[in-house]
Each structure stands twice: as C-alpha cells, then as structure tokens.
PDB file of C-alpha atoms in Angstrom:
ATOM      1  CA  MET V   1      -0.030  -0.129   0.023  1.00 60.00           C
ATOM      2  CA  ASN V   2       1.430   3.160  -0.892  1.00 66.00           C
ATOM      3  CA  PRO V   3       1.477   6.253   1.614  1.00 60.00           C
ATOM      4  CA  PRO V   4      -1.214   8.960   0.516  1.00 64.00           C
ATOM      5  CA  ARG V   5       0.081  11.774  -1.787  1.00 63.00           C
ATOM      6  CA  SER V   6      -0.760  15.602  -1.249  1.00 65.00           C
ATOM      7  CA  GLU V   7       0.579  18.144  -3.347  1.00 75.00           C
ATOM      8  CA  GLY V   8       3.573  16.263  -4.238  1.00 77.00           C
ATOM      9  CA  TYR V   9       4.298  15.332  -0.628  1.00 82.00           C
ATOM     10  CA  VAL V  10       4.263  11.923   1.026  1.00 80.00           C
ATOM     11  CA  ARG V  11       2.387  11.825   4.311  1.00 83.00           C
ATOM     12  CA  MET V  12       3.326   8.879   6.888  1.00 87.00           C
ATOM     13  CA  PRO V  13       2.758   8.463  10.536  1.00 91.00           C
ATOM     14  CA  ASP V  14       5.623   9.892  12.750  1.00 92.00           C
ATOM     15  CA  ALA V  15       6.364   6.582  14.162  1.00 94.00           C
ATOM     16  CA  GLU V  16       6.955   5.095  10.609  1.00 93.00           C
ATOM     17  CA  LEU V  17       9.295   7.901   9.471  1.00 93.00           C
ATOM     18  CA  GLU V  18      11.209   7.553  13.071  1.00 95.00           C
ATOM     19  CA  ALA V  19      11.652   3.902  12.270  1.00 95.00           C
ATOM     20  CA  ILE V  20      12.742   4.413   8.898  1.00 95.00           C
ATOM     21  CA  LEU V  21      15.363   7.249  10.050  1.00 95.00           C
ATOM     22  CA  THR V  22      16.620   4.973  12.861  1.00 96.00           C
ATOM     23  CA  ARG V  23      17.192   2.086  10.406  1.00 97.00           C
ATOM     24  CA  ALA V  24      19.111   4.421   8.012  1.00 96.00           C
ATOM     25  CA  ALA V  25      21.074   5.907  10.975  1.00 96.00           C
ATOM     26  CA  GLU V  26      22.303   2.259  12.172  1.00 95.00           C
ATOM     27  CA  GLU V  27      22.904   1.246   8.565  1.00 95.00           C
ATOM     28  CA  GLY V  28      25.034   4.364   8.026  1.00 95.00           C
ATOM     29  CA  ALA V  29      26.766   4.007  11.170  1.00 91.00           C
ATOM     30  CA  LYS V  30      27.545   0.288  10.420  1.00 90.00           C
ATOM     31  CA  ARG V  31      28.965   1.396   6.934  1.00 93.00           C
ATOM     32  CA  ALA V  32      31.035   3.877   8.322  1.00 92.00           C
ATOM     33  CA  LEU V  33      32.763   1.710  10.846  1.00 88.00           C
ATOM     34  CA  ALA V  34      33.266  -0.896   7.997  1.00 89.00           C
ATOM     35  CA  ASP V  35      35.029   1.690   6.042  1.00 91.00           C
ATOM     36  CA  VAL V  36      37.353   2.513   8.757  1.00 87.00           C
ATOM     37  CA  GLY V  37      38.038  -1.088   9.691  1.00 84.00           C
ATOM     38  CA  LEU V  38      36.006  -1.119  12.999  1.00 83.00           C
ATOM     39  CA  ASP V  39      33.665  -3.707  12.158  1.00 83.00           C
ATOM     40  CA  GLY V  40      33.469  -7.373  13.203  1.00 82.00           C
ATOM     41  CA  ASP V  41      33.640  -9.305  16.430  1.00 84.00           C
ATOM     42  CA  GLU V  42      37.037  -7.443  17.814  1.00 86.00           C
ATOM     43  CA  ALA V  43      35.501  -3.856  17.228  1.00 85.00           C
ATOM     44  CA  ALA V  44      34.764  -3.222  20.655  1.00 86.00           C
ATOM     45  CA  LEU V  45      38.367  -4.352  21.839  1.00 91.00           C
ATOM     46  CA  ASP V  46      40.020  -2.161  18.946  1.00 87.00           C
ATOM     47  CA  ILE V  47      37.979   0.927  20.049  1.00 87.00           C
ATOM     48  CA  ARG V  48      39.288   0.248  23.755  1.00 92.00           C
ATOM     49  CA  ASP V  49      42.816  -0.186  22.392  1.00 93.00           C
ATOM     50  CA  LEU V  50      42.464   3.290  20.562  1.00 91.00           C
ATOM     51  CA  ARG V  51      41.157   4.984  23.678  1.00 95.00           C
ATOM     52  CA  SER V  52      43.737   3.699  25.478  1.00 97.00           C
ATOM     53  CA  LEU V  53      46.520   4.848  23.015  1.00 97.00           C
ATOM     54  CA  VAL V  54      44.804   8.280  23.059  1.00 97.00           C
ATOM     55  CA  ASP V  55      44.944   8.287  26.832  1.00 97.00           C
ATOM     56  CA  CYS V  56      48.663   7.435  26.517  1.00 97.00           C
ATOM     57  CA  ILE V  57      49.434  10.076  24.153  1.00 97.00           C
ATOM     58  CA  ARG V  58      47.805  12.812  26.376  1.00 97.00           C
ATOM     59  CA  LEU V  59      49.865  11.455  29.372  1.00 97.00           C
ATOM     60  CA  VAL V  60      53.054  11.686  27.341  1.00 97.00           C
ATOM     61  CA  ARG V  61      52.101  15.398  26.226  1.00 97.00           C
ATOM     62  CA  ARG V  62      51.255  16.418  29.674  1.00 97.00           C
ATOM     63  CA  THR V  63      54.368  14.893  31.052  1.00 98.00           C
ATOM     64  CA  ALA V  64      56.554  16.474  28.105  1.00 97.00           C
ATOM     65  CA  MET V  65      55.042  19.904  29.216  1.00 97.00           C
ATOM     66  CA  GLN V  66      55.718  19.547  32.674  1.00 98.00           C
ATOM     67  CA  THR V  67      59.443  18.531  31.816  1.00 98.00           C
ATOM     68  CA  ALA V  68      59.735  21.355  29.725  1.00 97.00           C
ATOM     69  CA  VAL V  69      58.455  23.854  32.410  1.00 97.00           C
ATOM     70  CA  ARG V  70      60.655  22.130  35.103  1.00 98.00           C
ATOM     71  CA  MET V  71      63.894  22.462  32.565  1.00 98.00           C
ATOM     72  CA  ILE V  72      63.186  26.258  31.721  1.00 98.00           C
ATOM     73  CA  THR V  73      62.686  27.058  35.560  1.00 98.00           C
ATOM     74  CA  THR V  74      65.930  25.099  36.551  1.00 98.00           C
ATOM     75  CA  ALA V  75      67.891  27.064  33.970  1.00 97.00           C
ATOM     76  CA  VAL V  76      66.544  30.486  35.152  1.00 97.00           C
ATOM     77  CA  MET V  77      67.375  29.671  38.648  1.00 97.00           C
ATOM     78  CA  LEU V  78      70.824  28.580  37.712  1.00 96.00           C
ATOM     79  CA  ALA V  79      71.398  31.667  35.622  1.00 96.00           C
ATOM     80  CA  LEU V  80      70.174  33.501  38.594  1.00 95.00           C
ATOM     81  CA  LEU V  81      72.442  31.685  40.875  1.00 93.00           C
ATOM     82  CA  ALA V  82      75.607  32.298  38.432  1.00 91.00           C
ATOM     83  CA  GLY V  83      74.697  35.909  38.123  1.00 91.00           C
ATOM     84  CA  ILE V  84      74.533  36.143  42.120  1.00 90.00           C
ATOM     85  CA  ALA V  85      77.955  34.341  42.382  1.00 87.00           C
ATOM     86  CA  ILE V  86      79.649  36.692  39.776  1.00 87.00           C
ATOM     87  CA  LYS V  87      78.298  39.736  41.330  1.00 88.00           C
ATOM     88  CA  LEU V  88      79.462  38.867  44.787  1.00 87.00           C
ATOM     89  CA  LYS V  89      82.715  37.615  43.405  1.00 81.00           C
ATOM     90  CA  ILE V  90      82.251  34.108  45.310  1.00 80.00           C
ATOM     91  CA  PHE V  91      84.579  32.300  42.877  1.00 70.00           C
ATOM     92  CA  GLY V  92      87.566  34.552  43.325  1.00 64.00           C
ATOM     93  CA  GLY V  93      87.172  37.149  40.711  1.00 56.00           C
ATOM     94  CA  SER V  94      89.840  39.538  39.649  1.00 56.00           C
ATOM     95  CA  PRO V  95      91.130  41.803  42.523  1.00 53.00           C
TER      96      PRO V  95
END
C-alpha cells in the first residue's frame, strides 16, 4: 500500500518516519565503521585499544610539558645563581 500523496508530498505517520530514520542511521553507522575497519567481533576491543592509545598520548604530552617547564625553571634559577655568584665574586674574581 502506498502512502497518501498530497500536493507532491508523501504523508506517513511519525512513528514510521522515525523507524525509517533509525534504520538508516544504524546502517550508516555500520557502513562508516566498516569503512574505517572497525567492524566485526573485535571492534569493541579495537575501540578500547584506540582509547587507551589516545590516553597514553595525552599523558606523554602532559609529561613533556611539565618536563619542559621544569627545565626552563631550573635554567633560569641556575642563571640567577650564576649571576649572584659573579656579582658577589664568590669564585675568586679579579682583585
């Protein structure tokens, strides 16, 4: 049975339209996952592994930033101490 037509439009109940849209979305999601190789029985494991990898990358990035800040802070402190030592002639500067 064809849906009733009115002025070039097709009319159908909201529930039927939602069912069609849901089915289309599910099929589209399955196709998209298959296109990137995340389909099959091990797809959930692959996604967990990818999330774990992303978490590790974030940890490495955060640690690298902390290390860079510490190195810069240490260099500034050493430069200040060297400047103070030279100013006070602690290392036996010229008479």
